[in-house]
Amino acid sequence: SDNEQEQLSHEEYARYGRQMILPEIGLPGQLALKNSSVLIIGVGGLGCPAAQYIAAAGIGTIGLLDGDVVDKNNLHRQVIHSTSKEGMPKALSAKQFLQDLNPHAKINTYVEYASPQNLFEIVAAYDIILDCTDNQFTRYLISDVCVWNEKPLISASALQFEGQLCVYNYCNGPCYRCMFPNPAPVVTSCAKSGILGPVVGTMGTMQALETIKLALSMKGINKEPFIPFILLFHAFRFPQWKHIRIRSRQQSCESCGPHKVLTRSFIESSPSEYVTRCDATPKAAKSL
Amino acid sequence: SDNEQEQLSHEEYARYGRQMILPEIGLPGQLALKNSSVLIIGVGGLGCPAAQYIAAAGIGTIGLLDGDVVDKNNLHRQVIHSTSKEGMPKALSAKQFLQDLNPHAKINTYVEYASPQNLFEIVAAYDIILDCTDNQFTRYLISDVCVWNEKPLISASALQFEGQLCVYNYCNGPCYRCMFPNPAPVVTSCAKSGILGPVVGTMGTMQALETIKLALSMKGINKEPFIPFILLFHAFRFPQWKHIRIRSRQQSCESCGPHKVLTRSFIESSPSEYVTRCDATPKAAKSL
Amino acid sequence: MAIKVELLGGLDMLFRKQKELSLELAELGEVKTLRSLIHFMAEKIESPTQKELFYLDGTVRPGIIVLVNDQDWELLDKEDYNLEDKDQVVFVSTLHGG
Amino acid sequence: MAIKVELLGGLDMLFRKQKELSLELAELGEVKTLRSLIHFMAEKIESPTQKELFYLDGTVRPGIIVLVNDQDWELLDKEDYNLEDKDQVVFVSTLHGG
Ligand SMILES: [Zn+2]
Ligand SMILES: [Zn+2]
């Protein structure tokens, strides 16, 4: 694009030297990271480590979208906020931390929740989107908006001792609705079921890793073919990790298929009908 | 022990609620974490996320041992330090960060490098030891001292796009010398070969997870049997993770076996001979 | 002729906290497809409200994916996949937390 | 009768950056042990200084561990383990960085 920067300052050379020495990165890779923009939706248990490593690595532009405020009772997993920032919007607290970690990053904050009203415009401004949220409705919304805007989506989630990570809507890979066409009847949250900090932390850190890989791939630096996958983690299983090959884009998908119906105009004009496509009315107890 | 605390304050209940709700933790588990002490040796790429999640989770006493100072050129992976702390000892910079993340943690700092002279005494004061260092000599030293002090050791390492994690000297599992009886002839460092931030970050975060599991196990909360393992990670392989069953304690081991020779008195009285047990003279180019 | 079934994403809660089970293929009856396995697993859940959290309209409920030997069942024949000796099947429910 | 060999911990650098290779067991000759495989792999490295980074005193050099089907070879018969069809062998060098 016209805004691509072709140079690094002396300070940047020194700061990123330990990763530029990797032959898979080098100067072209570091410039690719600098010229990439990443939107992090949710600055909680996943978004904190994801933002920390993405900023540290030299991604040039970072958007932080979260309407919530810092709460001491979440600090066991939201580890770039702090006790003294209680009550501050998380997006601002995170920006303050990240800017001292790496002053070279340009950081935009959005103190609001993702919604059908705001998300299309915000997503359009970034190259890569990270879903670091914590509920089913928002996960479907983010996926549908990424499909409409043709943006790759790096999505992670965690509960109790488990985590999941998937790259959606990239190359011929699936979108979230290709994997999960219909909302699930049962919804639990970290507040109700609990979550261990380093479990969600590991998933968020792995999101940062996949972000760097994707940024290098989108700018032509990393030429390895993309194979759609999902990573599954459980702290108490042996093996702890499964790396699964998944389906490609589905013809039948209502979001990304040739007969898609969940377009921007549908989402914006039929809010109450859209909700039923993103959240099933629970038929059974919410106690799973 | 006599110092075990039987109570949590109201503030602590609220702060740790999201993990105490897990039936595998609960109040007994949270008290077990509070009554545990963890020594983190090296507050760099591994030690930063390890310390961050260990402090956040409510481990009561944390020791930070590192003789080095904050350097902007390492901030791409040493993500709890910051640009404004350039030149400050890493142990003090980390303490400042951690104390605001969780004021309930008691944090001891040691602004020095691990050596045969200081390590026996320091290790003796902690329940669990984390090897977050970056060179072969120190890795052997830490293992030998942990064997002598009968302390479990959670060790991780990373280089380029790869990481490794292993729990040593716990139950009937091996010590580092059981796995690697002789030092390797080739040594590379992150400075020479490069390292990607989220790779070492993932390994450090997983160290924090294993620390919590081990603290729960040592206090009888987690009753799952311990099976010796090593985790291997590579960012560009499919599958990314391998979870490998490894040998148990080796009879032939010079550090932990029945005919051990690498005792505290040997290490303290024969420094130059001890060095040869921890670092091979390179026979070949250091260019692997 | 046995297979291994693992439960992830909280599904173990529906099966008395069993993380995994070994099955003789003969236990599935004549037809040894994933469909038979899903039916067989559903029969193990006594409470109807709990069963609905696993089994709906003849297959797994929305939000559950099925993996065979580290592959999405969509890359195989889904419900019609014929199970073979030593297959490793995983039922996993998607997580939404973060 | 083939096996898969994977190289980790930087060992791919000694084998022209090959991450993994497939081998017919017949290529190892009469005796199809891990010892034969180690010898076979060492022969692929032309430079003597590079070879020493893999092969020393008839086996892998210190700092390298050998895994067969996700198990430490120490749990098997180490060099004397008899390779079987579809075995997955990993050579991995320990890392020291952090
Ligand atoms: Zn789709
Ligand atoms: Zn030993």
GROMACS .gro file of N, CA and C in nm, chain A residues 86-180:
model
  285
   86GLU      N    1  -0.748  -0.022   3.874
   86GLU     CA    2  -0.888  -0.058   3.900
   86GLU      C    3  -0.983   0.051   3.849
   87GLY      N    4  -1.082   0.010   3.767
   87GLY     CA    5  -1.182   0.104   3.719
   87GLY      C    6  -1.149   0.174   3.589
   88MET      N    7  -1.023   0.169   3.547
   88MET     CA    8  -0.983   0.233   3.421
   88MET      C    9  -1.031   0.145   3.304
   89PRO      N   10  -1.078   0.204   3.194
   89PRO     CA   11  -1.112   0.120   3.077
   89PRO      C   12  -0.993   0.032   3.038
   90LYS      N   13  -1.023  -0.096   3.012
   90LYS     CA   14  -0.914  -0.190   2.983
   90LYS      C   15  -0.833  -0.151   2.860
   91ALA      N   16  -0.901  -0.094   2.760
   91ALA     CA   17  -0.828  -0.056   2.638
   91ALA      C   18  -0.723   0.050   2.671
   92LEU      N   19  -0.758   0.143   2.762
   92LEU     CA   20  -0.663   0.250   2.798
   92LEU      C   21  -0.553   0.197   2.889
   93SER      N   22  -0.590   0.113   2.984
   93SER     CA   23  -0.491   0.052   3.071
   93SER      C   24  -0.388  -0.027   2.988
   94ALA      N   25  -0.439  -0.104   2.892
   94ALA     CA   26  -0.350  -0.184   2.807
   94ALA      C   27  -0.259  -0.093   2.724
   95LYS      N   28  -0.317   0.013   2.668
   95LYS     CA   29  -0.235   0.103   2.586
   95LYS      C   30  -0.120   0.160   2.668
   96GLN      N   31  -0.150   0.201   2.792
   96GLN     CA   32  -0.047   0.257   2.879
   96GLN      C   33   0.068   0.157   2.898
   97PHE      N   34   0.031   0.032   2.927
   97PHE     CA   35   0.133  -0.072   2.946
   97PHE      C   36   0.213  -0.094   2.818
   98LEU      N   37   0.142  -0.112   2.707
   98LEU     CA   38   0.207  -0.148   2.581
   98LEU      C   39   0.298  -0.039   2.530
   99GLN      N   40   0.258   0.087   2.553
   99GLN     CA   41   0.336   0.197   2.500
   99GLN      C   42   0.472   0.209   2.569
  100ASP      N   43   0.478   0.166   2.698
  100ASP     CA   44   0.608   0.166   2.767
  100ASP      C   45   0.689   0.041   2.727
  101LEU      N   46   0.618  -0.069   2.695
  101LEU     CA   47   0.689  -0.188   2.646
  101LEU      C   48   0.753  -0.158   2.511
  102ASN      N   49   0.676  -0.094   2.421
  102ASN     CA   50   0.729  -0.061   2.289
  102ASN      C   51   0.672   0.070   2.237
  103PRO      N   52   0.749   0.179   2.253
  103PRO     CA   53   0.699   0.311   2.210
  103PRO      C   54   0.685   0.322   2.059
  104HIS      N   55   0.739   0.227   1.983
  104HIS     CA   56   0.730   0.236   1.837
  104HIS      C   57   0.594   0.195   1.783
  105ALA      N   58   0.513   0.125   1.863
  105ALA     CA   59   0.383   0.080   1.814
  105ALA      C   60   0.283   0.194   1.814
  106LYS      N   61   0.202   0.203   1.709
  106LYS     CA   62   0.090   0.297   1.705
  106LYS      C   63  -0.031   0.224   1.759
  107ILE      N   64  -0.089   0.275   1.868
  107ILE     CA   65  -0.196   0.202   1.934
  107ILE      C   66  -0.325   0.284   1.933
  108ASN      N   67  -0.431   0.227   1.873
  108ASN     CA   68  -0.564   0.289   1.871
  108ASN      C   69  -0.653   0.220   1.973
  109THR      N   70  -0.729   0.297   2.048
  109THR     CA   71  -0.818   0.235   2.147
  109THR      C   72  -0.964   0.262   2.112
  110TYR      N   73  -1.050   0.166   2.142
  110TYR     CA   74  -1.194   0.176   2.122
  110TYR      C   75  -1.261   0.132   2.252
  111VAL      N   76  -1.304   0.228   2.332
  111VAL     CA   77  -1.366   0.195   2.461
  111VAL      C   78  -1.515   0.168   2.437
  112GLU      N   79  -1.544   0.053   2.381
  112GLU     CA   80  -1.682   0.015   2.347
  112GLU      C   81  -1.682  -0.136   2.325
  113TYR      N   82  -1.801  -0.195   2.327
  113TYR     CA   83  -1.810  -0.338   2.298
  113TYR      C   84  -1.835  -0.358   2.149
  114ALA      N   85  -1.791  -0.472   2.098
  114ALA     CA   86  -1.818  -0.505   1.958
  114ALA      C   87  -1.968  -0.520   1.938
  115SER      N   88  -2.020  -0.459   1.831
  115SER     CA   89  -2.163  -0.467   1.803
  115SER      C   90  -2.183  -0.460   1.652
  116PRO      N   91  -2.303  -0.501   1.606
  116PRO     CA   92  -2.330  -0.489   1.461
  116PRO      C   93  -2.317  -0.345   1.414
  117GLN      N   94  -2.333  -0.248   1.504
  117GLN     CA   95  -2.328  -0.109   1.464
  117GLN      C   96  -2.186  -0.058   1.444
  118ASN      N   97  -2.092  -0.102   1.527
  118ASN     CA   98  -1.958  -0.043   1.518
  118ASN      C   99  -1.855  -0.130   1.448
  119LEU      N  100  -1.880  -0.261   1.436
  119LEU     CA  101  -1.770  -0.351   1.403
  119LEU      C  102  -1.729  -0.348   1.256
  120PHE      N  103  -1.825  -0.328   1.164
  120PHE     CA  104  -1.788  -0.329   1.022
  120PHE      C  105  -1.683  -0.223   0.991
  121GLU      N  106  -1.705  -0.102   1.045
  121GLU     CA  107  -1.613   0.007   1.015
  121GLU      C  108  -1.476  -0.014   1.079
  122ILE      N  109  -1.477  -0.061   1.204
  122ILE     CA  110  -1.349  -0.076   1.274
  122ILE      C  111  -1.265  -0.187   1.210
  123VAL      N  112  -1.327  -0.302   1.184
  123VAL     CA  113  -1.254  -0.416   1.126
  123VAL      C  114  -1.192  -0.379   0.991
  124ALA      N  115  -1.264  -0.294   0.915
  124ALA     CA  116  -1.216  -0.258   0.781
  124ALA      C  117  -1.077  -0.195   0.783
  125ALA      N  118  -1.040  -0.136   0.897
  125ALA     CA  119  -0.915  -0.060   0.904
  125ALA      C  120  -0.792  -0.147   0.938
  126TYR      N  121  -0.812  -0.278   0.959
  126TYR     CA  122  -0.701  -0.363   1.003
  126TYR      C  123  -0.677  -0.480   0.908
  127ASP      N  124  -0.553  -0.534   0.912
  127ASP     CA  125  -0.518  -0.647   0.827
  127ASP      C  126  -0.558  -0.781   0.888
  128ILE      N  127  -0.544  -0.792   1.020
  128ILE     CA  128  -0.566  -0.920   1.088
  128ILE      C  129  -0.650  -0.891   1.212
  129ILE      N  130  -0.748  -0.978   1.239
  129ILE     CA  131  -0.838  -0.957   1.352
  129ILE      C  132  -0.819  -1.072   1.452
  130LEU      N  133  -0.815  -1.038   1.582
  130LEU     CA  134  -0.804  -1.139   1.687
  130LEU      C  135  -0.932  -1.141   1.770
  131ASP      N  136  -0.994  -1.258   1.777
  131ASP     CA  137  -1.110  -1.274   1.865
  131ASP      C  138  -1.060  -1.320   2.002
  132CYS      N  139  -1.062  -1.228   2.097
  132CYS     CA  140  -1.021  -1.257   2.236
  132CYS      C  141  -1.140  -1.234   2.328
  133THR      N  142  -1.261  -1.257   2.279
  133THR     CA  143  -1.381  -1.229   2.357
  133THR      C  144  -1.425  -1.352   2.436
  134ASP      N  145  -1.540  -1.342   2.499
  134ASP     CA  146  -1.578  -1.449   2.591
  134ASP      C  147  -1.724  -1.491   2.579
  135ASN      N  148  -1.789  -1.465   2.464
  135ASN     CA  149  -1.927  -1.513   2.452
  135ASN      C  150  -1.960  -1.549   2.308
  136GLN      N  151  -2.059  -1.637   2.295
  136GLN     CA  152  -2.091  -1.695   2.165
  136GLN      C  153  -2.143  -1.590   2.067
  137PHE      N  154  -2.230  -1.501   2.112
  137PHE     CA  155  -2.287  -1.400   2.021
  137PHE      C  156  -2.175  -1.321   1.953
  138THR      N  157  -2.083  -1.269   2.034
  138THR     CA  158  -1.977  -1.186   1.977
  138THR      C  159  -1.886  -1.267   1.884
  139ARG      N  160  -1.867  -1.395   1.917
  139ARG     CA  161  -1.782  -1.478   1.830
  139ARG      C  162  -1.843  -1.494   1.690
  140TYR      N  163  -1.976  -1.517   1.685
  140TYR     CA  164  -2.040  -1.524   1.552
  140TYR      C  165  -2.035  -1.390   1.481
  141LEU      N  166  -2.061  -1.282   1.557
  141LEU     CA  167  -2.060  -1.148   1.495
  141LEU      C  168  -1.924  -1.116   1.435
  142ILE      N  169  -1.818  -1.140   1.512
  142ILE     CA  170  -1.683  -1.108   1.463
  142ILE      C  171  -1.654  -1.189   1.336
  143SER      N  172  -1.690  -1.316   1.337
  143SER     CA  173  -1.664  -1.399   1.219
  143SER      C  174  -1.740  -1.346   1.098
  144ASP      N  175  -1.868  -1.316   1.115
  144ASP     CA  176  -1.948  -1.267   1.002
  144ASP      C  177  -1.891  -1.136   0.947
  145VAL      N  178  -1.848  -1.049   1.038
  145VAL     CA  179  -1.792  -0.920   0.994
  145VAL      C  180  -1.658  -0.942   0.923
  146CYS      N  181  -1.576  -1.035   0.973
  146CYS     CA  182  -1.448  -1.064   0.907
  146CYS      C  183  -1.472  -1.122   0.768
  147VAL      N  184  -1.573  -1.209   0.754
  147VAL     CA  185  -1.604  -1.264   0.622
  147VAL      C  186  -1.643  -1.150   0.527
  148TRP      N  187  -1.732  -1.062   0.575
  148TRP     CA  188  -1.778  -0.953   0.489
  148TRP      C  189  -1.662  -0.862   0.448
  149ASN      N  190  -1.568  -0.838   0.541
  149ASN     CA  191  -1.454  -0.751   0.514
  149ASN      C  192  -1.333  -0.825   0.456
  150GLU      N  193  -1.347  -0.957   0.437
  150GLU     CA  194  -1.237  -1.040   0.384
  150GLU      C  195  -1.110  -1.028   0.467
  151LYS      N  196  -1.126  -1.041   0.598
  151LYS     CA  197  -1.010  -1.033   0.688
  151LYS      C  198  -0.988  -1.166   0.757
  152PRO      N  199  -0.865  -1.211   0.768
  152PRO     CA  200  -0.838  -1.334   0.845
  152PRO      C  201  -0.861  -1.310   0.994
  153LEU      N  202  -0.907  -1.415   1.060
  153LEU     CA  203  -0.948  -1.407   1.200
  153LEU      C  204  -0.874  -1.514   1.281
  154ILE      N  205  -0.801  -1.470   1.384
  154ILE     CA  206  -0.732  -1.565   1.472
  154ILE      C  207  -0.809  -1.568   1.602
  155SER      N  208  -0.871  -1.682   1.628
  155SER     CA  209  -0.968  -1.693   1.735
  155SER      C  210  -0.918  -1.791   1.841
  156ALA      N  211  -0.928  -1.753   1.967
  156ALA     CA  212  -0.895  -1.847   2.074
  156ALA      C  213  -1.002  -1.840   2.180
  157SER      N  214  -1.010  -1.944   2.261
  157SER     CA  215  -1.106  -1.947   2.371
  157SER      C  216  -1.051  -2.040   2.478
  158ALA      N  217  -1.103  -2.026   2.599
  158ALA     CA  218  -1.053  -2.108   2.709
  158ALA      C  219  -1.160  -2.117   2.816
  159LEU      N  220  -1.160  -2.226   2.887
  159LEU     CA  221  -1.251  -2.246   2.999
  159LEU      C  222  -1.190  -2.353   3.088
  160GLN      N  223  -1.193  -2.327   3.218
  160GLN     CA  224  -1.140  -2.422   3.315
  160GLN      C  225  -0.995  -2.457   3.282
  161PHE      N  226  -0.967  -2.581   3.243
  161PHE     CA  227  -0.829  -2.621   3.214
  161PHE      C  228  -0.805  -2.640   3.065
  162GLU      N  229  -0.896  -2.591   2.982
  162GLU     CA  230  -0.890  -2.619   2.839
  162GLU      C  231  -0.879  -2.494   2.756
  163GLY      N  232  -0.821  -2.509   2.638
  163GLY     CA  233  -0.815  -2.399   2.544
  163GLY      C  234  -0.828  -2.449   2.402
  164GLN      N  235  -0.869  -2.358   2.311
  164GLN     CA  236  -0.884  -2.390   2.169
  164GLN      C  237  -0.834  -2.270   2.088
  165LEU      N  238  -0.774  -2.298   1.973
  165LEU     CA  239  -0.725  -2.190   1.886
  165LEU      C  240  -0.748  -2.230   1.741
  166CYS      N  241  -0.796  -2.134   1.662
  166CYS     CA  242  -0.823  -2.164   1.521
  166CYS      C  243  -0.804  -2.038   1.438
  167VAL      N  244  -0.747  -2.052   1.317
  167VAL     CA  245  -0.737  -1.941   1.223
  167VAL      C  246  -0.851  -1.956   1.123
  168TYR      N  247  -0.942  -1.857   1.119
  168TYR     CA  248  -1.058  -1.864   1.032
  168TYR      C  249  -1.044  -1.768   0.914
  169ASN      N  250  -1.114  -1.805   0.807
  169ASN     CA  251  -1.132  -1.713   0.694
  169ASN      C  252  -1.000  -1.672   0.632
  170TYR      N  253  -0.909  -1.765   0.620
  170TYR     CA  254  -0.780  -1.737   0.556
  170TYR      C  255  -0.755  -1.840   0.447
  171CYS      N  256  -0.706  -1.795   0.333
  171CYS     CA  257  -0.689  -1.882   0.217
  171CYS      C  258  -0.817  -1.959   0.198
  172ASN      N  259  -0.812  -2.087   0.183
  172ASN     CA  260  -0.937  -2.160   0.162
  172ASN      C  261  -0.991  -2.221   0.291
  173GLY      N  262  -0.945  -2.170   0.406
  173GLY     CA  263  -0.990  -2.226   0.533
  173GLY      C  264  -1.131  -2.182   0.567
  174PRO      N  265  -1.191  -2.249   0.664
  174PRO     CA  266  -1.330  -2.224   0.700
  174PRO      C  267  -1.347  -2.092   0.775
  175CYS      N  268  -1.471  -2.041   0.777
  175CYS     CA  269  -1.504  -1.937   0.874
  175CYS      C  270  -1.562  -2.006   0.998
  176TYR      N  271  -1.591  -1.927   1.101
  176TYR     CA  272  -1.643  -1.985   1.226
  176TYR      C  273  -1.774  -2.060   1.202
  177ARG      N  274  -1.858  -2.007   1.112
  177ARG     CA  275  -1.985  -2.075   1.083
  177ARG      C  276  -1.968  -2.200   0.997
  178CYS      N  277  -1.859  -2.208   0.920
  178CYS     CA  278  -1.832  -2.334   0.849
  178CYS      C  279  -1.808  -2.445   0.951
  179MET      N  280  -1.741  -2.411   1.060
  179MET     CA  281  -1.712  -2.510   1.165
  179MET      C  282  -1.834  -2.534   1.253
  180PHE      N  283  -1.905  -2.425   1.286
  180PHE     CA  284  -2.018  -2.432   1.380
  180PHE      C  285  -2.139  -2.361   1.318
   0.00000   0.00000   0.00000
